[in-house]
CSV table of C-alpha atoms and ligand atoms in Angstrom, one decimal:
chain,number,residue,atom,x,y,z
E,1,UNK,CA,-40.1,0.9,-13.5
E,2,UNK,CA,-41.6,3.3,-10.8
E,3,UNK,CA,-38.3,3.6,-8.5
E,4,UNK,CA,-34.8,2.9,-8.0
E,5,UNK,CA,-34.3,2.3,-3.7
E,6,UNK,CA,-31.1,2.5,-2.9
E,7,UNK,CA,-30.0,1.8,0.6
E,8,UNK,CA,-27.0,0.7,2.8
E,9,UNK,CA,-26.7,-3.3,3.7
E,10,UNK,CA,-24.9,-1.4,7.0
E,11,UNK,CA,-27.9,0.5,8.0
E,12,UNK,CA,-30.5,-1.2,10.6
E,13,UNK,CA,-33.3,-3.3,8.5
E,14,UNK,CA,-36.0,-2.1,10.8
E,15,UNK,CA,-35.5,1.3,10.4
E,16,UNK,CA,-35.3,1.1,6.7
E,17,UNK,CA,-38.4,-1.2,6.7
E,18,UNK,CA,-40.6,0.9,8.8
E,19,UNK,CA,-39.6,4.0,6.6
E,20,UNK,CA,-40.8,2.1,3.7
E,21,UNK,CA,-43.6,1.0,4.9
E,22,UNK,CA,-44.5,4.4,5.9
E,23,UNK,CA,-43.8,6.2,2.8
E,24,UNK,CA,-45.9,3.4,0.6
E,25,UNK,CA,-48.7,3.1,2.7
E,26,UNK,CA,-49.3,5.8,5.3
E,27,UNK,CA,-52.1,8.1,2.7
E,28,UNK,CA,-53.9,4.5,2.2
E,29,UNK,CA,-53.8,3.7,5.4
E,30,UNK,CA,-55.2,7.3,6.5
E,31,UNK,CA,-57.8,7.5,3.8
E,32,UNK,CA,-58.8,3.8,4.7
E,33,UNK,CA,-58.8,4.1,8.5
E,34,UNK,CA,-60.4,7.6,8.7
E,35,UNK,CA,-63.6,6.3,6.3
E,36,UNK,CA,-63.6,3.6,8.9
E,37,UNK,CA,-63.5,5.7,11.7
E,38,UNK,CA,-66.7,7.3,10.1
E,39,UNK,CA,-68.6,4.6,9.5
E,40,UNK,CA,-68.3,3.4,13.0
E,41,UNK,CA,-69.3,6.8,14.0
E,42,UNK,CA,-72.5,6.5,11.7
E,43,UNK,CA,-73.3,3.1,12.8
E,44,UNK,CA,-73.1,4.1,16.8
E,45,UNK,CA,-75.3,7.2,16.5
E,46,UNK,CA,-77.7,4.8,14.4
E,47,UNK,CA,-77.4,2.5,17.5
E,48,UNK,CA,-75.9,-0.6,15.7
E,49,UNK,CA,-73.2,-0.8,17.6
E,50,UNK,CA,-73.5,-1.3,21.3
E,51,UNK,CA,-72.4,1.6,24.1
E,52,UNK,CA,-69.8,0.3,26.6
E,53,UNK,CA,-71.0,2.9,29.2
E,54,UNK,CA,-74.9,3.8,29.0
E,55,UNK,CA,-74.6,6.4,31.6
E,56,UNK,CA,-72.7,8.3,28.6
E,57,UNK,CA,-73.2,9.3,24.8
E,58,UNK,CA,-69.1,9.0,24.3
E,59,UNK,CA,-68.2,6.6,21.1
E,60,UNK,CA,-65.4,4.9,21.8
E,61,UNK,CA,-65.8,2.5,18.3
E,62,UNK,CA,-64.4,5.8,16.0
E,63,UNK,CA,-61.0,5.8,17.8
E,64,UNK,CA,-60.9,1.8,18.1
E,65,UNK,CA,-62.0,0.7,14.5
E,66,UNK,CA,-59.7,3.7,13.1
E,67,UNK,CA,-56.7,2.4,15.0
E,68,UNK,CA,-57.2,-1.2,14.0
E,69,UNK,CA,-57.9,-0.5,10.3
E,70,UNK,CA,-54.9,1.7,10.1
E,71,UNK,CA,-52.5,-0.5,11.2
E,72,UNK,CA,-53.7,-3.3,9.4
E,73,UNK,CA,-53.7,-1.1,6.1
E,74,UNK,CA,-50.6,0.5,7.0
E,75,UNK,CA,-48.9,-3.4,7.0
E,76,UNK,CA,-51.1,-5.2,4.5
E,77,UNK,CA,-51.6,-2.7,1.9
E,78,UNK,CA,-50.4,-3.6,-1.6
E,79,UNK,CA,-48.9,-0.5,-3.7
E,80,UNK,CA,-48.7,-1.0,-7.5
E,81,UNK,CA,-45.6,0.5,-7.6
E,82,UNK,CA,-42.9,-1.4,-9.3
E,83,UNK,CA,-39.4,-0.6,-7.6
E,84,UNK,CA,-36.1,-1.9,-8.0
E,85,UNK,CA,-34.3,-3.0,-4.6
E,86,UNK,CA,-31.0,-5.0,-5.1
E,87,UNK,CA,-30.9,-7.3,-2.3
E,88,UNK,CA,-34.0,-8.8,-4.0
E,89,UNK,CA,-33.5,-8.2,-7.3
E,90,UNK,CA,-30.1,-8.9,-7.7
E,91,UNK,CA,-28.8,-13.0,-7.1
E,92,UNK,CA,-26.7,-12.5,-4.3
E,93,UNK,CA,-25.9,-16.7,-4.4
E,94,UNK,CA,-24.4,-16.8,-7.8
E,95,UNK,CA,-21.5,-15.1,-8.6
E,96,UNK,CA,-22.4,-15.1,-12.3
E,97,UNK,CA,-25.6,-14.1,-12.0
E,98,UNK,CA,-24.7,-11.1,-9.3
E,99,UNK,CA,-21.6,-10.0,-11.9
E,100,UNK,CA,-24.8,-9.9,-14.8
E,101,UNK,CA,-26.8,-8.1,-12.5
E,102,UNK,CA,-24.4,-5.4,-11.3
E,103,UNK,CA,-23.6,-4.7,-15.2
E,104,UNK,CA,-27.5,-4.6,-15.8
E,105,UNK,CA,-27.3,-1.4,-13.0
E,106,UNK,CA,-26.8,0.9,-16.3
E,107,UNK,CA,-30.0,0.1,-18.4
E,108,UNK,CA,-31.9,-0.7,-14.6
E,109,UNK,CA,-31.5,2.9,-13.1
E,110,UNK,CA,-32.0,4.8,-16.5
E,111,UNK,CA,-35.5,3.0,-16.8
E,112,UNK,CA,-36.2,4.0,-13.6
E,113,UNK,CA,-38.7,7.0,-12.8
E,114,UNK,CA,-37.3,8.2,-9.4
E,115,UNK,CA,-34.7,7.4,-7.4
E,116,UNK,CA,-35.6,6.6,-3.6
E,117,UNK,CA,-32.4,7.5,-1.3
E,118,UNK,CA,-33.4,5.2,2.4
E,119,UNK,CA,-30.2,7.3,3.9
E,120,UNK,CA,-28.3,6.4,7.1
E,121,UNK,CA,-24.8,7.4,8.3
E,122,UNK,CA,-23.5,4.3,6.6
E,123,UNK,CA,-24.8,5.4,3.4
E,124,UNK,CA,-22.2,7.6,2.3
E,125,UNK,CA,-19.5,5.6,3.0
E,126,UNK,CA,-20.4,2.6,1.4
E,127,UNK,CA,-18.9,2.9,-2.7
E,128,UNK,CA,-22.5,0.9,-4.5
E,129,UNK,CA,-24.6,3.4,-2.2
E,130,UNK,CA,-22.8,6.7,-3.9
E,131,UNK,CA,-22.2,4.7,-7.0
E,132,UNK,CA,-25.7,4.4,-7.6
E,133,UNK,CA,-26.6,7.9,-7.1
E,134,UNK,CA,-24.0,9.4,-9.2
E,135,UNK,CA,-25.0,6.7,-12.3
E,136,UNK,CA,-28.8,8.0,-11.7
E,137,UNK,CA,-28.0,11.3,-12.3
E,138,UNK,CA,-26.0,10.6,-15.7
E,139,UNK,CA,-29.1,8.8,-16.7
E,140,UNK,CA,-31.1,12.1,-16.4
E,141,UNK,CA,-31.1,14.9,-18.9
E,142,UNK,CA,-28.6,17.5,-18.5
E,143,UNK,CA,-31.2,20.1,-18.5
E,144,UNK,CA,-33.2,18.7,-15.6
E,145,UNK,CA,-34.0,21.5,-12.8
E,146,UNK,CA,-34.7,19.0,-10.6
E,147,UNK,CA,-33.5,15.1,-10.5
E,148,UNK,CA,-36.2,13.3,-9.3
E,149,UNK,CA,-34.4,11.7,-6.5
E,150,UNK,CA,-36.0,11.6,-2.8
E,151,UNK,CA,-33.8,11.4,0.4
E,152,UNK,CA,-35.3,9.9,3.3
E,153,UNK,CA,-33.5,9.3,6.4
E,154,UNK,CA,-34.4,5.6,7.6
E,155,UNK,CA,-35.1,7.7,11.2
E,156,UNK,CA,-38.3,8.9,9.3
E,157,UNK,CA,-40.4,5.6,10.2
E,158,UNK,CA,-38.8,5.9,13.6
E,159,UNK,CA,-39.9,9.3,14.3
E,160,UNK,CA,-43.5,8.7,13.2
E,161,UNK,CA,-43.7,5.3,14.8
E,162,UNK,CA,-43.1,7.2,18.1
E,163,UNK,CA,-45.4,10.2,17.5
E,164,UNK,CA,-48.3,7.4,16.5
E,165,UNK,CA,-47.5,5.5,19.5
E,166,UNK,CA,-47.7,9.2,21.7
E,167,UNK,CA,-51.1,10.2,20.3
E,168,UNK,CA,-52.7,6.6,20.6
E,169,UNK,CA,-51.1,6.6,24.5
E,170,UNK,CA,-52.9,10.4,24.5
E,171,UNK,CA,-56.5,9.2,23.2
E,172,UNK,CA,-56.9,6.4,25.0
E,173,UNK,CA,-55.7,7.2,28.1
E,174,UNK,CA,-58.2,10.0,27.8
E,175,UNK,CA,-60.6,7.9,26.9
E,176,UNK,CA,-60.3,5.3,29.7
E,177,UNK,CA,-60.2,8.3,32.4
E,178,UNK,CA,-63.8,9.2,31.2
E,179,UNK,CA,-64.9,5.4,31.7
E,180,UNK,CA,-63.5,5.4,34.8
E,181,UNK,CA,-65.2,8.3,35.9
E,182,UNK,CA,-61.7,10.6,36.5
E,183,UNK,CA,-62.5,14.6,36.1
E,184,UNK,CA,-61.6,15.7,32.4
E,185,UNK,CA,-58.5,17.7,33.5
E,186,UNK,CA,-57.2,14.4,35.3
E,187,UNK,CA,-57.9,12.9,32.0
E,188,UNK,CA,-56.4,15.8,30.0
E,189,UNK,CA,-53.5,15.8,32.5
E,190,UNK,CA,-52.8,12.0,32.2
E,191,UNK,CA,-52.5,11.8,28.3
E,192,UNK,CA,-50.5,14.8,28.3
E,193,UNK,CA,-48.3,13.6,30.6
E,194,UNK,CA,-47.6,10.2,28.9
E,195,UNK,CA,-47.4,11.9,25.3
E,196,UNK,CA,-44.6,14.3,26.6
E,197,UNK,CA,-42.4,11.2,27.6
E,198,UNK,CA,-42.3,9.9,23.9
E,199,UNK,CA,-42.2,13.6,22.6
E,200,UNK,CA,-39.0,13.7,24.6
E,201,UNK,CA,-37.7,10.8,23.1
E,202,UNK,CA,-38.5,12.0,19.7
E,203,UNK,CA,-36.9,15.4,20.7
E,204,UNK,CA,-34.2,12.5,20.8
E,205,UNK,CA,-34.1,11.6,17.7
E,206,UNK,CA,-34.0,15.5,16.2
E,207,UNK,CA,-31.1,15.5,17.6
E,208,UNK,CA,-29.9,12.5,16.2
E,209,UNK,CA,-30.8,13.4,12.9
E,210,UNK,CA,-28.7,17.0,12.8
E,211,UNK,CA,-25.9,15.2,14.2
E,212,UNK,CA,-26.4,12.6,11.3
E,213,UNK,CA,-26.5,15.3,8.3
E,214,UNK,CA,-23.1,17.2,10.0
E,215,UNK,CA,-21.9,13.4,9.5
E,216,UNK,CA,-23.0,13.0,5.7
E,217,UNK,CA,-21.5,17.2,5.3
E,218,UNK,CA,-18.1,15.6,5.9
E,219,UNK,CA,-18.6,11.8,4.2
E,220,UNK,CA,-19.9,14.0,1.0
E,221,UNK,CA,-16.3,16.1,1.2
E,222,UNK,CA,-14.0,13.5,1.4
E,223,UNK,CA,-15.9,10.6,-1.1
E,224,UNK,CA,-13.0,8.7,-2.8
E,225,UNK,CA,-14.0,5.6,-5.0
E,226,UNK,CA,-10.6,4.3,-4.2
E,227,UNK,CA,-11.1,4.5,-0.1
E,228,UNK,CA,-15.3,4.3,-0.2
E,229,UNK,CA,-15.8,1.3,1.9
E,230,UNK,CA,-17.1,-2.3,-0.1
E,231,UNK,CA,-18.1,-5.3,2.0
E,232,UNK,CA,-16.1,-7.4,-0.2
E,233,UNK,CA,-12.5,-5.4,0.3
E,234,UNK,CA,-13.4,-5.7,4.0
E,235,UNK,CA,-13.4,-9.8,4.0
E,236,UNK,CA,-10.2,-9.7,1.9
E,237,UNK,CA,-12.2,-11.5,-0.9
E,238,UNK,CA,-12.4,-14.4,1.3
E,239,UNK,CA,-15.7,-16.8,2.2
E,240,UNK,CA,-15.4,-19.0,4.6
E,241,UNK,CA,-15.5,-22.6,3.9
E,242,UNK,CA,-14.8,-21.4,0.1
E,243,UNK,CA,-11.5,-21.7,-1.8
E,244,UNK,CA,-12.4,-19.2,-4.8
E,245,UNK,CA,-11.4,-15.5,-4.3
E,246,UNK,CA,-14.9,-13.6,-3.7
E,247,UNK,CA,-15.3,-11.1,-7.0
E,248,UNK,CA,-14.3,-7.7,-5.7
E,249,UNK,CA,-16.8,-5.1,-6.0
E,250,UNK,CA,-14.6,-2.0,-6.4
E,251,UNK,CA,-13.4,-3.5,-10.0
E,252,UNK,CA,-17.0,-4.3,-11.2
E,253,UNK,CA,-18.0,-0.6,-9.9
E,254,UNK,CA,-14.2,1.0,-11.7
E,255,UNK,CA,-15.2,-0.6,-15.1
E,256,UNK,CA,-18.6,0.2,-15.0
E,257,UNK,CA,-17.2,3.9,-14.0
E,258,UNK,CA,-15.4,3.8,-16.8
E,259,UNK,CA,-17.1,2.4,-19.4
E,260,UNK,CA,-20.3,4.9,-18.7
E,261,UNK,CA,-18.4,8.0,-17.6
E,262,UNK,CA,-15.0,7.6,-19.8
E,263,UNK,CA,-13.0,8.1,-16.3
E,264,UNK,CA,-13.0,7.6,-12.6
E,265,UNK,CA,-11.8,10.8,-11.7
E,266,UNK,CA,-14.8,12.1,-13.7
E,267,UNK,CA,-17.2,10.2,-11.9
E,268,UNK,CA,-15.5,11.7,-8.6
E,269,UNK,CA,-16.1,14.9,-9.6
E,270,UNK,CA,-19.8,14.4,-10.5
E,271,UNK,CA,-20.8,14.9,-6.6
E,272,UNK,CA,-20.1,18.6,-7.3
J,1,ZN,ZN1,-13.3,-5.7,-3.2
């Protein structure tokens, strides 16, 4: 198995999704749409492809068929990676099967190559989220210089979302100024103008994102595995509409603890 993604059920879907899709599939979709973007260039100077203005020698197909085949690459692309990601790989229906599953973590995250980290503020806090870092590192060799674990915060797709979003607002606002005949410093004026609004917004998000790691400083000082926060302690090991006690997490995580690291107080200590 290529990677171990570990996230936090608490932390917004989208974010983590975009992330994801940006890390597996932004170099394909760059490499794909740029060739594109070349090839339309090709075919316009070899006049197959039609002029929208014939007063002018401007190619407006590079920008267009490079935007549409990066997006469509960016969401369609198909890595070949094989990952690990629990809320799909791990029944979350069947009690018996989920118990199986969560002992299976063990043998999962030592076959796995790299460990991808899709952190939020929740992440910390949550006990599985920690829990599955700390096993992945007992997996490793003691040796190791490096773990091969990534950290990505999930504001990662965010932030390039928005600066995408900027520089296609940029180009094609410059672009329509010259087909509507505006002077090229209205043009150069007008896409600056709209870029610096979503550059302030992802000045935003910088922010957001030093505030986030002060946040992680202090969840990282104070990690207990008897206080770290598990969906199923929250509920009071109750479903609704369900007369069985829901299996606690904490006890599956202690006996795993134990059973790999000897102790849970040495398993505590590992995030030194
Ligand atoms: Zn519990």
């Amino acid at each position: 198995m290529d990677a171990f993604w570990s996230h936090s059920w608490h932390g917004s879907s989208w974010m983590k999704i975009a992330t994801v899709f940006f890390l597996s599939n932004a170099t394909a979709a760059c490499t794909i749409s740029t060739a594109a973007a070349i090839l339309a260039g090709i075919a316009f100077g070899l006049g197959w492809l039609p002029s929208f203005d014939s007063q002018s020698v401007q190619c407006f197909w590079c920008m267009g068929v490079g935007c549409v085949s990066y997006a469509l690459a960016l969401l369609y692309w198909r890595s070949r990676r094989k990952v690990f990601v629990d809320r799909i790989c791990i029944s979350q229906d069947d009690p018996q099967l989920k118990a199986e599953g969560l002992f299976s973590l063990g043998a999962i995250l030592q076959s796995a190559d790299e460990m991808l980290v899709l952190w939020d503020p929740s992440w910390a806090r949550r006990l599985w989220c920690v829990f599955e870092l700390a096993a992945f590192l007992y997996t490793r060799p003691s040796n190791l210089q490096k773990p091969p674990v990534s950290i990505r915060p999930t504001l990662l797709g965010h932030t390039i979302f928005s600066v995408l979003v900027a520089l296609l607002l940029a180009g094609w606002t410059f672009h329509l100024s010259m087909i509507f005949g505006y002077s090229l410093q209205m043009g150069v004026l007008a896409s600056l103008g709209l870029c610096g609004v979503i550059f302030f917004a992802i000045a935003h998000l910088a922010r957001v994102y030093c505030r986030n790691v002060t946040t992680l400083c202090d969840q990282v000082a104070t990690f207990r595995v008897a206080t770290a926060k598990s969906y199923c302690c929250d509920v009071d090991h109750k479903v609704s509409g369900d007369d069985q006690p829901m299996i606690c997490d904490r006890e599956i995580v202690q006996r795993c603890i134990v059973k790999w690291f000897g102790s849970v107080p040495y398993l505590a200590n590992r995030r030194t």
